[in-house]
Tab-separated table of C-alpha atoms in Angstrom:
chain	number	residue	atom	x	y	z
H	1	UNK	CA	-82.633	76.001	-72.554
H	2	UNK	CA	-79.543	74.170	-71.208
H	3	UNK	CA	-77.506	71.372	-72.351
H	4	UNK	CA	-76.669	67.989	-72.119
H	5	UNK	CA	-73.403	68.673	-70.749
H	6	UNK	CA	-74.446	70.697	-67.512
H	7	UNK	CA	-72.719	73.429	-68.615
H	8	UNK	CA	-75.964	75.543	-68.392
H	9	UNK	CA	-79.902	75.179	-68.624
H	10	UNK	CA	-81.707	73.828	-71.058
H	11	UNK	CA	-85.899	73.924	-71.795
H	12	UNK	CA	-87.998	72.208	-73.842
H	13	UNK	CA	-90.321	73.688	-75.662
H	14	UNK	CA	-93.880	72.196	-77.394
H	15	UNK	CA	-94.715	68.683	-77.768
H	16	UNK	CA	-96.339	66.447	-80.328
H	17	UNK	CA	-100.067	67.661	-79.185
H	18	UNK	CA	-99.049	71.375	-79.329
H	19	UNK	CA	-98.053	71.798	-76.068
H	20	UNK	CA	-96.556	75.130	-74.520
H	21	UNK	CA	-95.247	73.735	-71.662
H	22	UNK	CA	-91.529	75.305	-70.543
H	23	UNK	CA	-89.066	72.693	-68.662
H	24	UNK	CA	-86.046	74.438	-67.290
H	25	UNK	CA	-82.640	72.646	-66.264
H	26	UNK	CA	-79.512	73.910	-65.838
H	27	UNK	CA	-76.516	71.985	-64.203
H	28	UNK	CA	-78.308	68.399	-65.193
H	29	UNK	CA	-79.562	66.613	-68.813
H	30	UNK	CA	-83.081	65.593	-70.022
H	31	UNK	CA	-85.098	63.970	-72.850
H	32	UNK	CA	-85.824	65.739	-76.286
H	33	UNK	CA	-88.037	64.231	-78.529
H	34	UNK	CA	-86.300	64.821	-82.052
H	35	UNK	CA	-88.337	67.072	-84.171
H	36	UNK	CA	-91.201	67.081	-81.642
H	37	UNK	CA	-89.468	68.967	-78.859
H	38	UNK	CA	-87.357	72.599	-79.091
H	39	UNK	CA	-84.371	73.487	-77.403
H	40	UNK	CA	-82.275	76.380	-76.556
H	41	UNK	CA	-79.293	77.508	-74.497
H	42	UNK	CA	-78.099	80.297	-73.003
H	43	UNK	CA	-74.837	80.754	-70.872
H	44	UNK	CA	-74.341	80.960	-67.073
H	45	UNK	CA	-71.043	81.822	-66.888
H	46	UNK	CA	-69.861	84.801	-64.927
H	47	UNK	CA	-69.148	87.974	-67.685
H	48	UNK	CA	-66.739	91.008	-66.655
H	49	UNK	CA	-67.910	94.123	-67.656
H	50	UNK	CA	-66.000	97.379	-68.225
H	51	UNK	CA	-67.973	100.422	-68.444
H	52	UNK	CA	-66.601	103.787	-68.863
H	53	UNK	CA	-68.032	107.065	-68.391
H	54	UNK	CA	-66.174	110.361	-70.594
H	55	UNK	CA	-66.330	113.697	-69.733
H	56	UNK	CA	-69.152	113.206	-67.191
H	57	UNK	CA	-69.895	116.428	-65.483
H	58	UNK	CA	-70.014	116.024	-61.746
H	59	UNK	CA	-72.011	118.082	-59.581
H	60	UNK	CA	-69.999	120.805	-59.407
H	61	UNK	CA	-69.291	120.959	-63.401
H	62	UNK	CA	-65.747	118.941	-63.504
H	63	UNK	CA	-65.833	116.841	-66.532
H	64	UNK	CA	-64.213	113.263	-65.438
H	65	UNK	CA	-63.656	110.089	-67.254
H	66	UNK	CA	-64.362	107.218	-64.675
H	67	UNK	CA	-63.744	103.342	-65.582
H	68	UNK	CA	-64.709	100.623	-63.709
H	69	UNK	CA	-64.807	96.423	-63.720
H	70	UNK	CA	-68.092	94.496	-63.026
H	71	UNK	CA	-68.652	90.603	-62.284
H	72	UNK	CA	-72.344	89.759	-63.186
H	73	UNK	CA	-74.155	86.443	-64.256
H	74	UNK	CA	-77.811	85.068	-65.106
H	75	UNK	CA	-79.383	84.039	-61.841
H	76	UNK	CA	-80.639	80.027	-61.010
H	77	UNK	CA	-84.047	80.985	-59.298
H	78	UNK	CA	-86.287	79.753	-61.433
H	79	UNK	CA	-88.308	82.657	-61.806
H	80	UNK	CA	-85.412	85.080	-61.860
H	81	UNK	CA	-84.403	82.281	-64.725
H	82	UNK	CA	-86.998	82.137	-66.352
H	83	UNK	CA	-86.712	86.214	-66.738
H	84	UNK	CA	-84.033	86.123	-68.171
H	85	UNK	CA	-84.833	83.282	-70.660
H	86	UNK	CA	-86.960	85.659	-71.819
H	87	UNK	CA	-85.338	88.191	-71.957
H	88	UNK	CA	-81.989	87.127	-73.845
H	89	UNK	CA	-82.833	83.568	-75.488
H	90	UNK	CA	-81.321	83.187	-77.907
H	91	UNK	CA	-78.877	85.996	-77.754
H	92	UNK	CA	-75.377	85.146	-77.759
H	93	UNK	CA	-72.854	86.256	-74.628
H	94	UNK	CA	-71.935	89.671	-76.581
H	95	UNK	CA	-75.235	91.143	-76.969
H	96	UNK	CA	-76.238	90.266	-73.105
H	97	UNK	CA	-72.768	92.121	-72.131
H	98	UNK	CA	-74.182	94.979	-73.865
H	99	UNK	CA	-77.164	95.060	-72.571
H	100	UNK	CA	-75.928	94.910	-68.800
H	101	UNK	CA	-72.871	96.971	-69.992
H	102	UNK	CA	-75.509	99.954	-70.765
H	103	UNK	CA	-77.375	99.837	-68.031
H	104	UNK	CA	-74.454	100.163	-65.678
H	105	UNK	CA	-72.924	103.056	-67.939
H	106	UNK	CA	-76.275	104.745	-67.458
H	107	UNK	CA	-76.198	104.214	-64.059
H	108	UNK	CA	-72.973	105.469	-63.280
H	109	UNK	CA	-73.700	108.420	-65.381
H	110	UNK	CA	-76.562	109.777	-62.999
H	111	UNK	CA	-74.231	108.978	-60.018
H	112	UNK	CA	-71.422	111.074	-61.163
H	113	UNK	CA	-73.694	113.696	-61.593
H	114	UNK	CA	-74.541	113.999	-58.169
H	115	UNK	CA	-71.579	113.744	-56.325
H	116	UNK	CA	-68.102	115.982	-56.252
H	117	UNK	CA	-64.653	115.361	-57.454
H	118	UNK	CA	-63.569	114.769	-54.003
H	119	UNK	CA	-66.719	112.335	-53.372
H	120	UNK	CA	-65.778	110.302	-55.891
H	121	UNK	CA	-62.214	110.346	-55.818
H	122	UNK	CA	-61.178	109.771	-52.308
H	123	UNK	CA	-63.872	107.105	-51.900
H	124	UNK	CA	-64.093	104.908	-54.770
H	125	UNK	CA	-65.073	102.013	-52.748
H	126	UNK	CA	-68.523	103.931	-51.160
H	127	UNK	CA	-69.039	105.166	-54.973
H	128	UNK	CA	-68.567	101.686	-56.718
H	129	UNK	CA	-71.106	100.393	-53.609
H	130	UNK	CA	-73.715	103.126	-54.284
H	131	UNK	CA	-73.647	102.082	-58.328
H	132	UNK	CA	-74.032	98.872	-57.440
H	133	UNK	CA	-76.894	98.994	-54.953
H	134	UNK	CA	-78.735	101.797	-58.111
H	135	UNK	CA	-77.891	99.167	-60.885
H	136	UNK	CA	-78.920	96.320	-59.025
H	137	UNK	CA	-82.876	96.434	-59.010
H	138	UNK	CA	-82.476	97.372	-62.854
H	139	UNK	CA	-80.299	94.214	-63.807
H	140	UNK	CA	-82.165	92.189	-61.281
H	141	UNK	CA	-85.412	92.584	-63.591
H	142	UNK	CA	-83.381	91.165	-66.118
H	143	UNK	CA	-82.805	87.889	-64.198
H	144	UNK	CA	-78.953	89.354	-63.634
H	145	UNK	CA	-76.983	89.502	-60.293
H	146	UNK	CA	-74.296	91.855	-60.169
H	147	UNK	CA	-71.015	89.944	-58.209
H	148	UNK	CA	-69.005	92.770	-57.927
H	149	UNK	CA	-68.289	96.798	-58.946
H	150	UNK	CA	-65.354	98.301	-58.826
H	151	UNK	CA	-63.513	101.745	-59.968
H	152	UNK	CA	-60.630	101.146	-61.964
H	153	UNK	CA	-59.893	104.522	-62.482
H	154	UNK	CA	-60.673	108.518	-62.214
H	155	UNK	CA	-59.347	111.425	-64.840
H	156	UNK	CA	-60.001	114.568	-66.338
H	157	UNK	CA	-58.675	116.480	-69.311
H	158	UNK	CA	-58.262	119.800	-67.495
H	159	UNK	CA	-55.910	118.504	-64.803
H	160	UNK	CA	-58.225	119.395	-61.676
H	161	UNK	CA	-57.448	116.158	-59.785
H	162	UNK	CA	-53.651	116.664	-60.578
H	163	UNK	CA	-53.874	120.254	-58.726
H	164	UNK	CA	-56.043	118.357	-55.801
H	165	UNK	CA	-53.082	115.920	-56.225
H	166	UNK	CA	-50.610	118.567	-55.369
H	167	UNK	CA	-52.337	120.145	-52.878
H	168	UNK	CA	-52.961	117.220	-51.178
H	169	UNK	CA	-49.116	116.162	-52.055
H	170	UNK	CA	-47.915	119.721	-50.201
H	171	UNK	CA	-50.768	119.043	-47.280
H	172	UNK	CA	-49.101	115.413	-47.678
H	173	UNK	CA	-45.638	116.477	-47.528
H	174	UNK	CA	-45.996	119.253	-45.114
H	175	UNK	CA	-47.429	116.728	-42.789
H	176	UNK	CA	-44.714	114.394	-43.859
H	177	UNK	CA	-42.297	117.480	-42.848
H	178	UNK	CA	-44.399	117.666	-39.762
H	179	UNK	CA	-43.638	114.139	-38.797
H	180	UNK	CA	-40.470	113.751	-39.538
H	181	UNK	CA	-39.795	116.844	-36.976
H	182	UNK	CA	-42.168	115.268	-34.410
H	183	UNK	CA	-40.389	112.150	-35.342
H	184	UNK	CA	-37.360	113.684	-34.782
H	185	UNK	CA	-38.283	115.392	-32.125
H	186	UNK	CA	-39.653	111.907	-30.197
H	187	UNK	CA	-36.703	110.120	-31.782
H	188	UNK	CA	-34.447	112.524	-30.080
H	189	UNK	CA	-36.932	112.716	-26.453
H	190	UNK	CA	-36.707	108.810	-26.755
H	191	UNK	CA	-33.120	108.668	-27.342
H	192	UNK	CA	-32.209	111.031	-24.242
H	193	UNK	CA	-35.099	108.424	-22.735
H	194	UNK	CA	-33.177	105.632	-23.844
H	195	UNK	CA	-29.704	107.627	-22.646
H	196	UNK	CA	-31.561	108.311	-19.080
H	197	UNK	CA	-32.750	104.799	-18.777
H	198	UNK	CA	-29.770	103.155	-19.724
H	199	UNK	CA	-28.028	104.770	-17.412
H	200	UNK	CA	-30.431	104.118	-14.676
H	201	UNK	CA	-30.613	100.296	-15.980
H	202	UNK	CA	-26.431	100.747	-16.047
H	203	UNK	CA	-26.914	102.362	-12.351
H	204	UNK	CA	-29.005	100.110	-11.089
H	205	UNK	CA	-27.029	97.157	-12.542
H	206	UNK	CA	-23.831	98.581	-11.154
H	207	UNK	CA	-25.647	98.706	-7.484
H	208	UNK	CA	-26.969	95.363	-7.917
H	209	UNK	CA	-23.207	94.102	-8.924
H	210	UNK	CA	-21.696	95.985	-6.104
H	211	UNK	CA	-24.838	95.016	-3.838
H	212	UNK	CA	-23.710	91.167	-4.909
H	213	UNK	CA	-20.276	91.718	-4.934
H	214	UNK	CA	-20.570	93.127	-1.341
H	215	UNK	CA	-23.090	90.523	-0.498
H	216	UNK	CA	-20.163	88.311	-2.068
H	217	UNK	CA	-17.815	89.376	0.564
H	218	UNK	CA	-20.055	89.642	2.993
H	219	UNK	CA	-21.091	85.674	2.296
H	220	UNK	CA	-17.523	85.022	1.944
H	221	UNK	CA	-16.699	87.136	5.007
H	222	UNK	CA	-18.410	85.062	7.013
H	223	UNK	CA	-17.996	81.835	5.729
H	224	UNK	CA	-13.849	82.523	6.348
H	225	UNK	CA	-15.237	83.731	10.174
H	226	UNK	CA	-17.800	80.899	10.173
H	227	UNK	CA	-14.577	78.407	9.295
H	228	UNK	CA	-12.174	80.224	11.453
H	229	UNK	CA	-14.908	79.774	13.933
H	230	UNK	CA	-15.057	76.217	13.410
H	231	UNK	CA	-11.176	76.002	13.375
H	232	UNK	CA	-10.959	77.480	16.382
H	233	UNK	CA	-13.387	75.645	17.669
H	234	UNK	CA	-11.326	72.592	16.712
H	235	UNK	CA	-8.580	73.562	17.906
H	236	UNK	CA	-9.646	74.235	20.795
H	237	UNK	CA	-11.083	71.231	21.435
H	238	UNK	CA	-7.949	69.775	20.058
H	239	UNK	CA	-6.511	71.631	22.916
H	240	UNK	CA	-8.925	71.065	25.334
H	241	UNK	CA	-8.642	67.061	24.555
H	242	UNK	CA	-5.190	67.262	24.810
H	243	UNK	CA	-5.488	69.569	28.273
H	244	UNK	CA	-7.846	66.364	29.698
H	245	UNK	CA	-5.236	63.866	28.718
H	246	UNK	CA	-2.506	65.650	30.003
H	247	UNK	CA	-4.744	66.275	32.921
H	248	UNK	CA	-5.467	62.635	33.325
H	249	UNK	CA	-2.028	61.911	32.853
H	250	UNK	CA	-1.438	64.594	35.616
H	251	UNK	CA	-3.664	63.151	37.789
H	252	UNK	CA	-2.872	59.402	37.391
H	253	UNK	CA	1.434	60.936	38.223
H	254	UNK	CA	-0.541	62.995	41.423
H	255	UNK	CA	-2.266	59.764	42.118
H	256	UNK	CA	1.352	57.591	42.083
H	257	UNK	CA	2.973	60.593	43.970
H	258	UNK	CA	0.292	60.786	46.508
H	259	UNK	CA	0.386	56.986	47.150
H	260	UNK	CA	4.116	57.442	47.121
H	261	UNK	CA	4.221	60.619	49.120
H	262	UNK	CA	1.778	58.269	51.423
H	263	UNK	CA	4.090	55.462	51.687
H	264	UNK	CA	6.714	58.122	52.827
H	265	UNK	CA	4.839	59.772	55.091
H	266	UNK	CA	4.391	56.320	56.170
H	267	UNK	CA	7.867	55.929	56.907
H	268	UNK	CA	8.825	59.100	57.684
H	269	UNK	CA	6.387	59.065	60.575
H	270	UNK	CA	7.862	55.424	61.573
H	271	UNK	CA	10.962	57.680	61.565
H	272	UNK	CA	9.550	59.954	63.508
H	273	UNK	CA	7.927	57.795	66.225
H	274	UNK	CA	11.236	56.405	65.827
H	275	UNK	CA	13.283	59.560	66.694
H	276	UNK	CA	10.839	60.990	68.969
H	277	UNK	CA	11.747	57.555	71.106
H	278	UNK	CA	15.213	58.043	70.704
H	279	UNK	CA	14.875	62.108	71.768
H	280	UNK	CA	12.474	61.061	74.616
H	281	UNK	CA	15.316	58.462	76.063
H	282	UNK	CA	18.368	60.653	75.286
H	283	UNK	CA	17.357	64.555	75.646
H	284	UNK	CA	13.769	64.795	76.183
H	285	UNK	CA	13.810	63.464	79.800
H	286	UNK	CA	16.995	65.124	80.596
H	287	UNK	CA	15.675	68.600	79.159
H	288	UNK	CA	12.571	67.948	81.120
H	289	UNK	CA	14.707	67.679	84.218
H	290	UNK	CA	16.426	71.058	83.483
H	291	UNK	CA	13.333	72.880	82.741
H	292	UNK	CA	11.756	71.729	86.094
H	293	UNK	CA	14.485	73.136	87.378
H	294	UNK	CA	14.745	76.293	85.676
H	295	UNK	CA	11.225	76.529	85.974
H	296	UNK	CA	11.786	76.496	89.888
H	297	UNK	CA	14.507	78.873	90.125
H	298	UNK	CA	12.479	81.577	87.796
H	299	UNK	CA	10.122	81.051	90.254
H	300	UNK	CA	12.536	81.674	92.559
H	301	UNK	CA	13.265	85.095	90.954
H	302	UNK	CA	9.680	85.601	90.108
H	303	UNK	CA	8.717	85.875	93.895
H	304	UNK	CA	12.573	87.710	94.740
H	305	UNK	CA	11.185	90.528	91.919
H	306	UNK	CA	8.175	90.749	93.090
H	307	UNK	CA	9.001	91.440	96.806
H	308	UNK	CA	11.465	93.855	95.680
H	309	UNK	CA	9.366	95.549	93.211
H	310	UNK	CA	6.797	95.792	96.791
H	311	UNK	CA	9.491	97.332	99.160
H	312	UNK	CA	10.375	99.795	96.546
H	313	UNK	CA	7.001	100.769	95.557
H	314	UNK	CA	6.307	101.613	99.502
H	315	UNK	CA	9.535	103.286	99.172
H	316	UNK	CA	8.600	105.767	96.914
H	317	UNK	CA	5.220	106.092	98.405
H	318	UNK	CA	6.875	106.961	101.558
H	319	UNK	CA	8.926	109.489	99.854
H	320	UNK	CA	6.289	110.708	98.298
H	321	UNK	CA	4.019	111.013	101.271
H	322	UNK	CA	7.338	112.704	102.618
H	323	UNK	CA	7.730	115.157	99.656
H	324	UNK	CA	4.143	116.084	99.864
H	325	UNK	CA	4.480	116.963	103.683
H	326	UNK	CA	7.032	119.410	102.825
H	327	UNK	CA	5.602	120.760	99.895
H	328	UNK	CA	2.351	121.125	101.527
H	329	UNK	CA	4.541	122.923	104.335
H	330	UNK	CA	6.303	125.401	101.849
H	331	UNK	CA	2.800	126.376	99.989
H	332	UNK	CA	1.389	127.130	103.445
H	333	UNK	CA	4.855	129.056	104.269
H	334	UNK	CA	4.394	130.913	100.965
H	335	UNK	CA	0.906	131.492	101.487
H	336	UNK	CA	1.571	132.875	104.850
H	337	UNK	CA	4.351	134.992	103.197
H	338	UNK	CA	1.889	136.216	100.254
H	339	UNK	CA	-0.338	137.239	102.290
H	340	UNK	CA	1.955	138.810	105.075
H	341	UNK	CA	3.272	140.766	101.391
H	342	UNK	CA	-0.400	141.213	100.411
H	343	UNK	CA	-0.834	143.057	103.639
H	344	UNK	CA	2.193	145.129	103.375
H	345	UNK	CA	1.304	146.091	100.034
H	346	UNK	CA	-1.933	146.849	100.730
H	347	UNK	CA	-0.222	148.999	103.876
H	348	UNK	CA	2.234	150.727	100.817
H	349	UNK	CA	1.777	153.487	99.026
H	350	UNK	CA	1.278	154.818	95.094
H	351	UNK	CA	4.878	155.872	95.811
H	352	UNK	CA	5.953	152.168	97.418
H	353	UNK	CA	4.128	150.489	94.213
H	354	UNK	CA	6.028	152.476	91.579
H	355	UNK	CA	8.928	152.197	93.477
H	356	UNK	CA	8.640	148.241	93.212
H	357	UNK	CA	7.798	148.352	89.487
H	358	UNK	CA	10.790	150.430	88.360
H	359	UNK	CA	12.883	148.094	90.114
H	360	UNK	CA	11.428	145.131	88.662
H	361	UNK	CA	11.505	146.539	85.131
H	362	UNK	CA	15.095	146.394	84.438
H	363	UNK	CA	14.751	142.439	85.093
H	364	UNK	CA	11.749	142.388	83.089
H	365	UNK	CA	13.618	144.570	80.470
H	366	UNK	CA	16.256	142.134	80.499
H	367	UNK	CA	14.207	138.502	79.733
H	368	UNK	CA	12.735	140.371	76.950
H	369	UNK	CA	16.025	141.918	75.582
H	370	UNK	CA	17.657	138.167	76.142
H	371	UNK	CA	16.672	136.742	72.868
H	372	UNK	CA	18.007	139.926	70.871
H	373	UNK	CA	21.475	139.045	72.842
H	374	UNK	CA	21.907	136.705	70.176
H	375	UNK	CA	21.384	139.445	67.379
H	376	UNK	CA	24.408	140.638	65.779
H	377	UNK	CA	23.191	143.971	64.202
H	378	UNK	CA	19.842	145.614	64.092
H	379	UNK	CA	19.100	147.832	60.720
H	380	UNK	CA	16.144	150.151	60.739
H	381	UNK	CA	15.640	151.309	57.559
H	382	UNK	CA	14.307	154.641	56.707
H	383	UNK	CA	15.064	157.167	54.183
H	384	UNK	CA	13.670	159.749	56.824
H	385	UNK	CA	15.872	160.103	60.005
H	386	UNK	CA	13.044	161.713	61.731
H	387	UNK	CA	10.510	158.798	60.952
H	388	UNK	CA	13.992	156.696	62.870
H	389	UNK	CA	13.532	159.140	65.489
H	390	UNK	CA	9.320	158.739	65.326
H	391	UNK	CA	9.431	155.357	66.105
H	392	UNK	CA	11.352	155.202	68.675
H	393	UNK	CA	9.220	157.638	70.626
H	394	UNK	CA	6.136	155.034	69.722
H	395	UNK	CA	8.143	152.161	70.743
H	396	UNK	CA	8.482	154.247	74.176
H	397	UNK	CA	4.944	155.736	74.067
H	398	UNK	CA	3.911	151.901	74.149
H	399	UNK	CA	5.923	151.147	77.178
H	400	UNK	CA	3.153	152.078	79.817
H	401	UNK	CA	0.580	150.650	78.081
H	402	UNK	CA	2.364	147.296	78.535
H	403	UNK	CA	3.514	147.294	82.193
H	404	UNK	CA	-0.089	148.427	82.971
H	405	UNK	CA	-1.522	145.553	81.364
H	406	UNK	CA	0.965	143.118	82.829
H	407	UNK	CA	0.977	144.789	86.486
H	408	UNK	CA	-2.129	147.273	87.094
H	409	UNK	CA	0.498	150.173	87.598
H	410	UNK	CA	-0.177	153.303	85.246
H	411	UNK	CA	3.300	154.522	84.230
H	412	UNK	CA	1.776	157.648	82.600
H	413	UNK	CA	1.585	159.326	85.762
H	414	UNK	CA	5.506	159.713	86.299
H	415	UNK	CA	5.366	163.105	85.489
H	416	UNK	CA	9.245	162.077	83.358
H	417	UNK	CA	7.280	159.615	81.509
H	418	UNK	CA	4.410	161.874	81.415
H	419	UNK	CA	7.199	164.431	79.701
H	420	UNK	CA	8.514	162.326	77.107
H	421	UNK	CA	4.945	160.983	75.799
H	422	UNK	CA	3.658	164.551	76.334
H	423	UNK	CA	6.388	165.390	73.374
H	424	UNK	CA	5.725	162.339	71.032
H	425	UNK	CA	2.284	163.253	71.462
C-alpha cells in the first residue's frame, strides 16, 4: 500500500521465505524487492459525498426529499489504516464513495424518520450534526473519518413546506407589518425626541451664547471701567503731578514774596521807626502836652459833676423827705376825716344811706354811660317790640343787683324800685 511518490501509503506484502509480514507507509517511499515483494495502493485524498434521500417519510408521514454534501477520507492511525486496507484494497476511489455514500444514505434515512418537518427544516445544522455523530461509529469501523455533513437542501412533492413557507411568510410579514409600525412608531417618538432635544441642545446653546455674550460684555464692561479706571487714575496723577509742580512753583513765588515781603517789612518798619521819630518830635510831644491838659481840666469837670450831682441828690432827698411829711400829714388828715365819716355813717340811718347812694348814682351812671358818648346810634334789633320792651325791664331788673354788689345797699327795698321789678317779674 502507498507509493513512491508520497501521495499515499504503500505495504509490502510476502518475502522470498514466504513471509506475511504487512509494512505500511503513507506520506514517505520504501524498498520492494521485484518479484519477491507485493504492493498496493489505495488513495487518501479527501472524497465529497452527496447523498440524497426521496420521499422519506418523516415522523409525522410528510414524504421529503433531503440532499446533503459530505467531506470524508481514510484515516492515518495505523490501526484505523490498516482497517481500511482491508477493507477497500484494491478498490478504486468510486466503489469506496459508494460504500460510504450508502451508509450515510441509510443513516439519514432512519433520522428523517424520527424527526418532523419543522425539526428538520428550521434546523438543518442540529440535523446534519446528529447524522454525523449516527454515521460516524459506522464509517469509523471502516477506517473512515467523516470531515464534514451538511444539508444542501429540503423538498416535498405535495407542497407542505411551501404552505409552512407562507405561513411563516404571513407570521413573517405580519411581524414585518408589526415592526415597521413600532418602527414607525419609535421613528416618530425619536423624532419628536430628536425635535425636543434639539431644541433643548438649541436652548441651551442659545443660553450659553447669550450667557457668553453677556459674560462678553460683562468682560468687556469692565475692562472699558477697568481702563477708564486706569485713565483716570492717570490723569489724575497727571493732575496731581502737575498740582505739586505748580505747588512747588507756588511755593518757591511764596518763598521769593515772603523774603521780599520780609525785606519790606524790613523797611517799612525802618520807615516806621523812622516816622514814629519824626511824630514823637513834631506831634507826639505836643499832643501829649494837650492831653495832660485836657486830662486835667476833665478832671476838673469830673469833680465840678460830681459835687453837683451830690447837692442835687440831697436836694431831692430833702424834697422828698418834705413831700413825705405832707403826705404823711394828709393820710392822717384823711384818716381822721374817714373815720370822723365812718362815725357819722355809722350815726346815719337806712334812710341817710339810700339817700347817699341815689345821689351818687347819677355820677356813677354817668362814668359808665361816658364811653357810649362816643356812640352815634344804638340799634336793638327785634322783630318783637315787646321782647324791646322785655329787655329793658331786665336791663333795669339788674340795676340793684349791681349797686348792691358794688356798695352793700339793697335797692330792692325802694318800694318804686320794688314796683317796677315787681312788674317785670
Amino acid at each position: 500500500v502507498g507509493g513512491c511518490s508520497g501521495l499515499g501509503p504503500r505495504g509490502l506484502e510476502g518475502g522470498c521465505c514466504g513471509s506475511d509480514l504487512k509494512q505500511y507507509v503513507f506520506g514517505g517511499w520504501a524498498w520492494a524487492w521485484w518479484c519477491i515483494s507485493d504492493t498496493q495502493r489505495i488513495s487518501l485524498e479527501i472524497m465529497t459525498l452527496q447523498p440524497r434521500c426521496e420521499d422519506v417519510e418523516t415522523a409525522e408521514g410528510v414524504a421529503l426529499t433531503v440532499t446533503g454534501v459530505a467531506q470524508v477520507k481514510i484515516m492515518t492511525e495505523r490501526e484505523l489504516l490498516a482497517v481500511a486496507c482491508e477493507q477497500f484494497l484494491g478498490k478504486n476511489v468510486q466503489d469506496i464513495k459508494n460504500v460510504v455514500l450508502q451508509t450515510l444514505e441509510g443513516h439519514l434515512r432512519s433520522i428523517l424518520g424520527t424527526l418532523t418537518v419543522e425539526q428538520i427544516y428550521q434546523d438543518r445544522d442540529q440535523f446534519a450534526k446528529l447524522v454525523r455523530e449516527v454515521a460516524a461509529p459506522d464509517v469509523g469501523r471502516m477506517g473512515i473519518e467523516i470531515l464534514s455533513f451538511t444539508i444542501k437542501d429540503v423538498y416535498d412533492k405535495v407542497e407542505y413546506l411551501s404552505s409552512l413557507g407562507k405561513t411563516q411568510t404571513a407570521v413573517v410579514q405580519r411581524d414585518a407589518d408589526i415592526g415597521v409600525a413600532e418602527a414607525e412608531r419609535d421613528a416618530g417618538i425619536r423624532e419628536s425626541e430628536c425635535k425636543r432635544e434639539m431644541l433643548d441642545i438649541k436652548f441651551m446653546s442659545d443660553t450659553k451664547t447669550a450667557d457668553s455674550k453677556r459674560a462678553f460684555e460683562m468682560q468687556k464692561a469692565a475692562f472699558s471701567q477697568e481702563i477708564n479706571i486706569k485713565t483716570a487714575e492717570a490723569q489724575l496723577a497727571y493732575e496731581l503731578q502737575g498740582a505739586r509742580e505748580q505747588q512747588k512753583i507756588r511755593q518757591e513765588e511764596i518763598e521769593i514774596e515772603v523774603v521780599q515781603r520780609k525785606k519790606q517789612i524790613d523797611v517799612e518798619e525802618k520807615e516806621i521807626i523812622r516816622m514814629d521819630k519824626e511824630l514823637t518830635a513834631t506831634i507826639k510831644r505836643p499832643a501829649e502836652a494837650e492831653a495832660h491838659r485836657m486830662q486835667q481840666i476833665a478832671e476838673g469837670e469830673k469833680v465840678k459833676q460830681v459835687l453837683i450831682a451830690q447837692a442835687e441828690a440831697e436836694k431831692i432827698r430833702k424834697i422828698g423827705e418834705a413831700e413825705a411829711s405832707v403826705i404823711e400829714a394828709i393820710g392822717k388828715a384823711d384818716a381822721e376825716k374817714m373815720k370822723l365819716k365812718a362815725e357819722a355813717y355809722q350815726q346815719y340811718g337806712d334812710a341817710a344811706k339810700m339817700a347817699l347812694v341815689l345821689d351818687a348814682l347819677p355820677q356813677i351812671a354817668a362814668k359808665v354811660a361816658a364811653p357810649l358818648a362816643k356812640v352815634d346810634e344804638i340799634v336793638i334789633l327785634s322783630g318783637d317790640s315787646n321782647k324791646v320792651t322785655s329787655e329793658l325791664s331786665r336791663l333795669l331788673a339788674e340795676i340793684p343787683a349791681s349797686v348792691h354788689a358794688l356798695t352793700g345797699v339793697d335797692l330792692s327795698k325802694i318800694p318804686l324800685i320794688q314796683k317796677a321789678t315787681g312788674a317785670q317779674a
